[in-house]
PDB file of C-alpha atoms in Angstrom:
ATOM      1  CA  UNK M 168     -33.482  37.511 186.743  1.00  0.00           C
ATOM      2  CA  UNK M 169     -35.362  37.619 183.642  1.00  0.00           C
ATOM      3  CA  UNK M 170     -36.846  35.029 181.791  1.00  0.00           C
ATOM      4  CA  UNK M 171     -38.102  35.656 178.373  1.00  0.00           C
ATOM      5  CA  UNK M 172     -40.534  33.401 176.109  1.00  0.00           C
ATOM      6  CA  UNK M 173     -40.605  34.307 172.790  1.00  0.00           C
ATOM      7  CA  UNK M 174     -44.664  34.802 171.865  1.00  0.00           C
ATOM      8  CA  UNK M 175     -45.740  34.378 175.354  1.00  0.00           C
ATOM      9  CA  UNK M 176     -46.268  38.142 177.490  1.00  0.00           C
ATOM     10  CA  UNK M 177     -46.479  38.869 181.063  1.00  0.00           C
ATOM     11  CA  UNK M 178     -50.090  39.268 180.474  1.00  0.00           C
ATOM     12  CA  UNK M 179     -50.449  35.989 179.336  1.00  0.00           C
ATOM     13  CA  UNK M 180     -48.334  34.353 182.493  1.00  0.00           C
ATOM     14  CA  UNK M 181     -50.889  36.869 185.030  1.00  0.00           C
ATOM     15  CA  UNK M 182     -53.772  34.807 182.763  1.00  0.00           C
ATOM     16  CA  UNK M 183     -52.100  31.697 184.011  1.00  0.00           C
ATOM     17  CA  UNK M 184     -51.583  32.231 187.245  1.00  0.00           C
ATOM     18  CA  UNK M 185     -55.415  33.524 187.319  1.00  0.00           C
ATOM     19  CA  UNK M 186     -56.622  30.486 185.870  1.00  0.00           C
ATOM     20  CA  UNK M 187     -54.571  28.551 188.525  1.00  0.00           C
ATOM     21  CA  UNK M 188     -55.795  30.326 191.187  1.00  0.00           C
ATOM     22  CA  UNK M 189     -59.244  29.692 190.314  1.00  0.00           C
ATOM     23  CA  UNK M 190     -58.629  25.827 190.697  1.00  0.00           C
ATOM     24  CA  UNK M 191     -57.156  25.912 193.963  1.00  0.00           C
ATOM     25  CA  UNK M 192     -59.038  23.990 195.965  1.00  0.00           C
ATOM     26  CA  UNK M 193     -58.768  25.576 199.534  1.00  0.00           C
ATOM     27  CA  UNK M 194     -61.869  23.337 201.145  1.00  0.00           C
ATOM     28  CA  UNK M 195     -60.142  19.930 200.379  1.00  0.00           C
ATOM     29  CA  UNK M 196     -61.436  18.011 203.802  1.00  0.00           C
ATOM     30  CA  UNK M 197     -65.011  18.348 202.304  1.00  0.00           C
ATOM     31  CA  UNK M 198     -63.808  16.272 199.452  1.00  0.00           C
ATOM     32  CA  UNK M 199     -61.629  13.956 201.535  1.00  0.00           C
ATOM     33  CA  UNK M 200     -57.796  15.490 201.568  1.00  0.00           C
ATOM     34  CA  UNK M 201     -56.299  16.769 204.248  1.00  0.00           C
ATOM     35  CA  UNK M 202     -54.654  19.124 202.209  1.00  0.00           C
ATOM     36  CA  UNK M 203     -55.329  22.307 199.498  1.00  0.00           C
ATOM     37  CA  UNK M 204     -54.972  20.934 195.843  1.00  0.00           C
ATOM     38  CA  UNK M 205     -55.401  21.975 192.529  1.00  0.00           C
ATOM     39  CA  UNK M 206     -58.683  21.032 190.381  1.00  0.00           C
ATOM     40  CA  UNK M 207     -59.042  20.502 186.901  1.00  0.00           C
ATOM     41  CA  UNK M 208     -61.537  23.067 186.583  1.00  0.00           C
ATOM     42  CA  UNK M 209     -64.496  23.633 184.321  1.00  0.00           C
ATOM     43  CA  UNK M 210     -67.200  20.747 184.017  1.00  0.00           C
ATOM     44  CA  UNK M 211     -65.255  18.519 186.280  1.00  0.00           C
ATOM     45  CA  UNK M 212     -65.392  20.707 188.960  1.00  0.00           C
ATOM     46  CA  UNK M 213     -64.041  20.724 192.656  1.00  0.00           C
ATOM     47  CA  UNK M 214     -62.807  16.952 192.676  1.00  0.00           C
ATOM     48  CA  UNK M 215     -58.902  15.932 193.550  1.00  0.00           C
ATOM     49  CA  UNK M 216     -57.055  14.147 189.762  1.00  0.00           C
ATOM     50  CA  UNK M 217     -53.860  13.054 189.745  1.00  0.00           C
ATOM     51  CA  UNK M 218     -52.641  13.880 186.686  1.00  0.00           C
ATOM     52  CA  UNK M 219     -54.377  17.250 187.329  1.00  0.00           C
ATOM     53  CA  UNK M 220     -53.503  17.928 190.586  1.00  0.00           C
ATOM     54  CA  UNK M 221     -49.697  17.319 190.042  1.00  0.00           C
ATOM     55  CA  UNK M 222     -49.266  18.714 186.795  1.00  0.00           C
ATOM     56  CA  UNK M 223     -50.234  22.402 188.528  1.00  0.00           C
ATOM     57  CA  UNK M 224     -47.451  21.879 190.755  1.00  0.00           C
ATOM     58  CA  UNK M 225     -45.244  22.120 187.803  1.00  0.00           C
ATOM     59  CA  UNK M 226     -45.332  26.158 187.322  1.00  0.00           C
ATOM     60  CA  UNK M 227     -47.103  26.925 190.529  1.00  0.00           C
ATOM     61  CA  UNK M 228     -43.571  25.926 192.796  1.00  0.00           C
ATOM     62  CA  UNK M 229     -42.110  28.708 191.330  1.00  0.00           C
ATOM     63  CA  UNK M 230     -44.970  31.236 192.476  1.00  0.00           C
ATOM     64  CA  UNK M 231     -45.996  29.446 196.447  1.00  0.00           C
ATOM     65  CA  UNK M 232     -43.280  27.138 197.770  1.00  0.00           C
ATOM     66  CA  UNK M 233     -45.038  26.355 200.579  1.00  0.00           C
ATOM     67  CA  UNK M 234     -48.316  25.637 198.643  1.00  0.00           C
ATOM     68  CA  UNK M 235     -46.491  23.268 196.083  1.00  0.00           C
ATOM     69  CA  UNK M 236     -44.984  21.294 198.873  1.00  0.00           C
ATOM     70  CA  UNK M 237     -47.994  20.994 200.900  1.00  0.00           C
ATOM     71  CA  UNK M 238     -49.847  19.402 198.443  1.00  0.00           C
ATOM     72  CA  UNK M 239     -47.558  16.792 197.988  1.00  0.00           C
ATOM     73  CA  UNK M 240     -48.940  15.426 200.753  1.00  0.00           C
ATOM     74  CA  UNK M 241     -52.448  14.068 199.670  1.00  0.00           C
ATOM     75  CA  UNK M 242     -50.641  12.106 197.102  1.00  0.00           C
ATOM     76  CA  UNK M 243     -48.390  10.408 200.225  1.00  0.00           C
ATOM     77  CA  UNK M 244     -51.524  10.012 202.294  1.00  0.00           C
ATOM     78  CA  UNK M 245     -53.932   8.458 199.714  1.00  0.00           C
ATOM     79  CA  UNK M 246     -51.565   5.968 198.341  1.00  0.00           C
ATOM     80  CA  UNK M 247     -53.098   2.630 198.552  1.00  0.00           C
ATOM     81  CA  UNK M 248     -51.231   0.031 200.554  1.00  0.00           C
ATOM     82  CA  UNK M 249     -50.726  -1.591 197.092  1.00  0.00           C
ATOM     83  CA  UNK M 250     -48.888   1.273 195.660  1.00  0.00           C
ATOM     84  CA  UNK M 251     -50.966   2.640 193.599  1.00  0.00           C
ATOM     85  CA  UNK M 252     -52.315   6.030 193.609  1.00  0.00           C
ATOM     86  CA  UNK M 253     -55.805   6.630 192.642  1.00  0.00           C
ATOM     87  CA  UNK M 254     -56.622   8.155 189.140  1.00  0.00           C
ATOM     88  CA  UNK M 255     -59.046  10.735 191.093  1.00  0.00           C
ATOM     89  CA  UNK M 256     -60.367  11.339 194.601  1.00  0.00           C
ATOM     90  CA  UNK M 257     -63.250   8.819 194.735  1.00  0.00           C
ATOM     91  CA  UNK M 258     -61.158   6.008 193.564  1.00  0.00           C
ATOM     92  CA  UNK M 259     -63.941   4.932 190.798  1.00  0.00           C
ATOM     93  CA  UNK M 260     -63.832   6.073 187.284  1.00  0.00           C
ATOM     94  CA  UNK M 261     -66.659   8.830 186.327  1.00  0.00           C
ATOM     95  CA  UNK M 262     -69.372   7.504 184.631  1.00  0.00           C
ATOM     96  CA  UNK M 263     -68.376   9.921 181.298  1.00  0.00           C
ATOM     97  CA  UNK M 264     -65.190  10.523 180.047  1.00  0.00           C
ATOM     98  CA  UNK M 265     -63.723  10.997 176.390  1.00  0.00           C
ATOM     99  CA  UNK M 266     -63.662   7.934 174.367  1.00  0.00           C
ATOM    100  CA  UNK M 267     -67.029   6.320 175.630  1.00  0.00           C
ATOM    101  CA  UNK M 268     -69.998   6.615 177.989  1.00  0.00           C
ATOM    102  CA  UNK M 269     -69.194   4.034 180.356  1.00  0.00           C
ATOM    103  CA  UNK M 270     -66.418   2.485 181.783  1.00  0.00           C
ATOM    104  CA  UNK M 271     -65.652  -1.570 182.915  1.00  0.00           C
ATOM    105  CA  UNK M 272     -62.991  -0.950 185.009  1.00  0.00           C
ATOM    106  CA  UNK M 273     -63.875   0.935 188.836  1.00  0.00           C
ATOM    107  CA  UNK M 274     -61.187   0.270 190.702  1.00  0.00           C
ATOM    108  CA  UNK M 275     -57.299  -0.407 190.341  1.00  0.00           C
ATOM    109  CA  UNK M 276     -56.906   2.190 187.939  1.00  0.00           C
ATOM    110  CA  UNK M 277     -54.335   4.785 188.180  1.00  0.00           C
ATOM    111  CA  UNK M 278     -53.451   7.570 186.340  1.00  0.00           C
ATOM    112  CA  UNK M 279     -50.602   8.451 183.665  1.00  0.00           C
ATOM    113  CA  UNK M 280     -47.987   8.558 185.873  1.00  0.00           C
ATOM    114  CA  UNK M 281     -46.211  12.493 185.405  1.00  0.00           C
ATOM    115  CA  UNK M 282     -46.551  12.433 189.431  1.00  0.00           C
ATOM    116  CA  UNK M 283     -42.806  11.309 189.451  1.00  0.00           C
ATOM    117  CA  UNK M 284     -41.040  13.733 187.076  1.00  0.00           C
ATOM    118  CA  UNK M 285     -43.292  16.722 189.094  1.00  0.00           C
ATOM    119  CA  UNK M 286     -42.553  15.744 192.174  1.00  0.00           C
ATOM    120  CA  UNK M 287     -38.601  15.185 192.199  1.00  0.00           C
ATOM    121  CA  UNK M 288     -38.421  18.938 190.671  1.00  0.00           C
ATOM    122  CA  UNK M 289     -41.139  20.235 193.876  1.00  0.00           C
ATOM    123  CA  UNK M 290     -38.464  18.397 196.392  1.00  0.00           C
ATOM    124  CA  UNK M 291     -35.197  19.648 194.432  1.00  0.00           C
ATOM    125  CA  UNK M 292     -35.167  23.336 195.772  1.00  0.00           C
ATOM    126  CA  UNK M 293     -36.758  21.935 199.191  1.00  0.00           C
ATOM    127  CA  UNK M 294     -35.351  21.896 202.662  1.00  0.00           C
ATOM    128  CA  UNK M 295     -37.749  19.749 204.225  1.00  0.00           C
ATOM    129  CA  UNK M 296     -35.816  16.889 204.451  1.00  0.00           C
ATOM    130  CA  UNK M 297     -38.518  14.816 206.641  1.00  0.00           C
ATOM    131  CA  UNK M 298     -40.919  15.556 203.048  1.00  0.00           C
ATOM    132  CA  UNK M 299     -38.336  14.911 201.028  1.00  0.00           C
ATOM    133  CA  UNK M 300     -38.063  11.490 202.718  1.00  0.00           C
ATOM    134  CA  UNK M 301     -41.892  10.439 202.590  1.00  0.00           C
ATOM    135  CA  UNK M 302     -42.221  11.764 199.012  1.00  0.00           C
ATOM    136  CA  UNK M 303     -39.252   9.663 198.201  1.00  0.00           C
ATOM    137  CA  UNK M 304     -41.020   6.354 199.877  1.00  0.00           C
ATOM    138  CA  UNK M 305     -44.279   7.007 197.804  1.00  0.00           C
ATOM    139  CA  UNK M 306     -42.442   7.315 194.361  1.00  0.00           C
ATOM    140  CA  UNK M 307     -40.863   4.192 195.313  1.00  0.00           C
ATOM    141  CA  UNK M 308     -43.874   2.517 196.427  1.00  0.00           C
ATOM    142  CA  UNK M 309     -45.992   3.940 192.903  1.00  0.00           C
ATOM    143  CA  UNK M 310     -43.092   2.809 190.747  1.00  0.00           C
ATOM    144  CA  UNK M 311     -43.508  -0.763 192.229  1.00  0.00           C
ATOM    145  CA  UNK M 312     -46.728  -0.821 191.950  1.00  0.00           C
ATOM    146  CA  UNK M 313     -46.602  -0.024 188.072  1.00  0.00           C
ATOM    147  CA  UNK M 314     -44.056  -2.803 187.760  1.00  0.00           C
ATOM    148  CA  UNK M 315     -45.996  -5.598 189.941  1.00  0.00           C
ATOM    149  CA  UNK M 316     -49.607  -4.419 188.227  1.00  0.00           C
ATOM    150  CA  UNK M 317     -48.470  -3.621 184.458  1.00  0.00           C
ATOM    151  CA  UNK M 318     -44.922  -5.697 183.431  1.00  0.00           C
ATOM    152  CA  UNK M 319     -45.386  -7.631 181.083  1.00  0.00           C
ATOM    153  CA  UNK M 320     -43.263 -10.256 181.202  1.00  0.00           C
ATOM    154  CA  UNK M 321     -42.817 -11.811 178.156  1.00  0.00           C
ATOM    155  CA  UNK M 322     -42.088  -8.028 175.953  1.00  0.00           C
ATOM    156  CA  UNK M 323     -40.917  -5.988 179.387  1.00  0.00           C
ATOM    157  CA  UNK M 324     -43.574  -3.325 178.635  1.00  0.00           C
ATOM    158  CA  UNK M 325     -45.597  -1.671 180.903  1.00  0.00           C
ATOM    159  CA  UNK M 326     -49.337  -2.113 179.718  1.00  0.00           C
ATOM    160  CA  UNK M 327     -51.908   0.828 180.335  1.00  0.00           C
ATOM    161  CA  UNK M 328     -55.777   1.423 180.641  1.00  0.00           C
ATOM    162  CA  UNK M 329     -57.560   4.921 180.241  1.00  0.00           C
ATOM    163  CA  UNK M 330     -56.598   7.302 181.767  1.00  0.00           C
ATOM    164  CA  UNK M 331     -53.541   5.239 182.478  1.00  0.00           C
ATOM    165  CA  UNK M 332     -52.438   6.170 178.611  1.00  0.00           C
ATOM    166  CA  UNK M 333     -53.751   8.811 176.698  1.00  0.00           C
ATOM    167  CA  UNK M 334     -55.100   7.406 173.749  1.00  0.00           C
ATOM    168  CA  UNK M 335     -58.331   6.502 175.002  1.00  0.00           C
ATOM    169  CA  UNK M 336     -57.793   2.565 175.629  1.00  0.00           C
ATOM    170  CA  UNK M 337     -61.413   1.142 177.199  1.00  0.00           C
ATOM    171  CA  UNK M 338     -60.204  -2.555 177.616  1.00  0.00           C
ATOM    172  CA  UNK M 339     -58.006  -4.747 180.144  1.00  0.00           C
ATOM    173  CA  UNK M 340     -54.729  -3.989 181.696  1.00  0.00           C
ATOM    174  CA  UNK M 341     -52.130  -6.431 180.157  1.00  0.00           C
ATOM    175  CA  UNK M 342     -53.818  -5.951 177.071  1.00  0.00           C
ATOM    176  CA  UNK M 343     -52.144  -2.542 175.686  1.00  0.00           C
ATOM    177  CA  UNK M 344     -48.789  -1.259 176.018  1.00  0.00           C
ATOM    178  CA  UNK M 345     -49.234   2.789 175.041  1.00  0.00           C
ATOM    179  CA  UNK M 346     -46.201   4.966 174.172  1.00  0.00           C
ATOM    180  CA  UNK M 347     -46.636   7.782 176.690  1.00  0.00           C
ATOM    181  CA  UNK M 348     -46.986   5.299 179.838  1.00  0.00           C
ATOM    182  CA  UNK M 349     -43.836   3.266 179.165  1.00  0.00           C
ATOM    183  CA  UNK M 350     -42.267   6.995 178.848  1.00  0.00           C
ATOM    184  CA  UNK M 351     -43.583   7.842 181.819  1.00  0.00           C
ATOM    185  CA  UNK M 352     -42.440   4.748 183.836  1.00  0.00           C
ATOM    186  CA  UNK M 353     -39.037   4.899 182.240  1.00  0.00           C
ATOM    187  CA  UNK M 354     -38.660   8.997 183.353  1.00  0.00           C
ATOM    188  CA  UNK M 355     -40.324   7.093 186.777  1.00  0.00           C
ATOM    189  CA  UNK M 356     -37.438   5.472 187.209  1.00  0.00           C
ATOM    190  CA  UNK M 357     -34.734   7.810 186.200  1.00  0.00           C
ATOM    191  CA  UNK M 358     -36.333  10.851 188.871  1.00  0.00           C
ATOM    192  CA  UNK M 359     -36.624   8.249 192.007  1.00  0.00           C
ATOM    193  CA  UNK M 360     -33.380   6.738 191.374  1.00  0.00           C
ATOM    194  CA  UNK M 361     -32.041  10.466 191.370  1.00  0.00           C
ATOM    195  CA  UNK M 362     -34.390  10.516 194.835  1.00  0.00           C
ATOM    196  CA  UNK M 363     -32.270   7.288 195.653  1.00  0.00           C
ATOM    197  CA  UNK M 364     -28.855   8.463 195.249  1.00  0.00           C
ATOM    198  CA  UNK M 365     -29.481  11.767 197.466  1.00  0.00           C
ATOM    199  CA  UNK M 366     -31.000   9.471 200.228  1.00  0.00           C
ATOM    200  CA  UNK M 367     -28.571   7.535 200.120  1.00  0.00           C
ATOM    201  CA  UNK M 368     -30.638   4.221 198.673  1.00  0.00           C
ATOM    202  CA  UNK M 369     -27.672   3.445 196.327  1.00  0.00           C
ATOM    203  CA  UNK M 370     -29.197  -0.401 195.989  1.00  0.00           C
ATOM    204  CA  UNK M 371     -32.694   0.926 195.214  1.00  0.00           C
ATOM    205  CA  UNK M 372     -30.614   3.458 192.434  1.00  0.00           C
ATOM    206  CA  UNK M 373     -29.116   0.548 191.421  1.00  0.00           C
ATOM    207  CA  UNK M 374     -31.768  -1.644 190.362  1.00  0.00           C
ATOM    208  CA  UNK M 375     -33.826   1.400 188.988  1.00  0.00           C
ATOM    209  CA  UNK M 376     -30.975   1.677 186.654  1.00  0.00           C
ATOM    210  CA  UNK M 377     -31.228  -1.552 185.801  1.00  0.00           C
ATOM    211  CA  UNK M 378     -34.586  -1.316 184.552  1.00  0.00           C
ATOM    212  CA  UNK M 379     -34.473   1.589 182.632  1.00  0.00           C
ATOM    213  CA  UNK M 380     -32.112  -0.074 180.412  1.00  0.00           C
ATOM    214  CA  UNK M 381     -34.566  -3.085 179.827  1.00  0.00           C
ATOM    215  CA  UNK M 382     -37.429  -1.001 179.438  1.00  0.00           C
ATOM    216  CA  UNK M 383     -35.493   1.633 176.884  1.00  0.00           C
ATOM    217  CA  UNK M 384     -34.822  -1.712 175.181  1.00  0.00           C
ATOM    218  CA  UNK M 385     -38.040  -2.783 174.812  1.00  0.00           C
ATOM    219  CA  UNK M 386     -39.559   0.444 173.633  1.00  0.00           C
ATOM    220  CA  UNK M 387     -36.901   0.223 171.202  1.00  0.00           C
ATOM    221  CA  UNK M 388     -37.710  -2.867 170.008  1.00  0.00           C
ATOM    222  CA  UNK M 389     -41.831  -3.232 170.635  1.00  0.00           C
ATOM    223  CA  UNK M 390     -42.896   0.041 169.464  1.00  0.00           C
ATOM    224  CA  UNK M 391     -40.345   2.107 166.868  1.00  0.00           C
ATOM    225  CA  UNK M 392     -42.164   1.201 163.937  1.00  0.00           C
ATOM    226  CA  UNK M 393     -38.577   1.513 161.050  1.00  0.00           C
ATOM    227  CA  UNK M 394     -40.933   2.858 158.255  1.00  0.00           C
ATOM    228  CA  UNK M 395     -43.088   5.307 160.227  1.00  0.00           C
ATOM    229  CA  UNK M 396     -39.918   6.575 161.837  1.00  0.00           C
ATOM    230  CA  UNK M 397     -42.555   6.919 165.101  1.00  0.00           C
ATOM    231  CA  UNK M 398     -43.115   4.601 167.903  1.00  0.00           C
ATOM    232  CA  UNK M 399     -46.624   3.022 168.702  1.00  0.00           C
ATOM    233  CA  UNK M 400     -48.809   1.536 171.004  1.00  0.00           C
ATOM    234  CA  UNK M 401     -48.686  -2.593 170.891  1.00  0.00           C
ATOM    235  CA  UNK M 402     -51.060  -4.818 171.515  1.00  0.00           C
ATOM    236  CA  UNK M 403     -49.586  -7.355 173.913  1.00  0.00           C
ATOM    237  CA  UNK M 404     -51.822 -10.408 172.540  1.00  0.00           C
TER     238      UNK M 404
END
């Protein structure tokens, strides 16, 4: 098979691959995972992200299977008996980050939540069906979380924090309903209902279908902004 991308050369996808290589993260027990990751790389050095570490996954399961599947794993295995997995392996927010010095918020802070959309697509050309099973539980688990931590009630949004949304917001949860997070928890839905269905949840698929209706509706409504023509964060107070 050949796959051609207009402007993009084998060179460049060998560039890739290097830089990808370069952030594996072979000696994860020293920063407490049980299993190989990928880093973000540069100044933030050897440390397990979310976002980070499952975005790699992405491209990489269609270069090391194995790899890609494995590292599913520290995702299942750090998940906090809340739900919620951890924006980055300490569980505390650095003391630096884009869009201010220091941070408020240490703990209950996740991460914008592409972990759901990456890993249905690592499980869909899997055969191991006892991963597929315990990645299925922790999508369900991380979806419930985001609806028992961030719904608001009164709009059906799902309010965000940094680096919970992408444009840097430093304040409370419940205070800030961002674009790309209610996205996210809408595509959470639609990929672990998919998850559902194949499992044979068809209850669980249900009510995830149910709520990607309301929350479609209330992105609709809350953030399209008519004479824009764009959607936008709102400010839930």
């Amino acid at each position: 098979m050949n796959i051609i991308f207009p402007g993009i050369t084998n060179e460049d996808i060998a560039y890739a691959l290097e830089c990808l290589d370069e952030c594996k993260q072979p000696m994860a027990e020293k920063y407490g995972f049980m299993h190989p990751y990928f880093t973000p790389g540069g100044a933030y050095g050897r440390q397990w992200w979310q976002l980070d570490s499952s975005l790699a996954l992405s491209g990489y399961k269609w270069i090391d299977r194995c790899f890609s599947e494995t590292a599913l794993l520290n995702f299942i295995e750090s998940q906090k008996e809340d739900g919620r997995i951890c924006l980055w392996g300490a569980d505390t927010l650095p003391s630096k980050v884009a869009g201010g010095d220091m941070l408020s918020q240490i703990d209950g802070v996740s991460s914008l939540p592409k972990l759901f959309e990456v890993t249905y697509y690592v499980l869909k050309g899997s055969k191991d069906k006892a991963l597929k099973k315990s990645a299925y539980e922790m999508s369900k688990k991380y979806l419930e979380w985001w609806f028992n931590a961030r719904l608001h009630k009164e709009t059906g949004l799902i309010s965000s924090v940094f680096e919970e949304t992408f444009i840097p917001y430093l304040g409370s949860a419940m205070e800030y309903a961002a674009v790309d997070t209610n996205v996210e928890v809408f595509a959470g839905c639609h990929y672990t209902a998919l998850l559902a269905k194949e499992l044979g949840d068809e209850e669980y698929a249900k009510l995830l279908e149910e709520r990607k209706v309301s929350l479609k509706e209330s992105i609709n409504k809350y953030l399209w902004k008519e004479d824009a023509g764009a959607y936008y964060p709102y400010n839930l107070r």
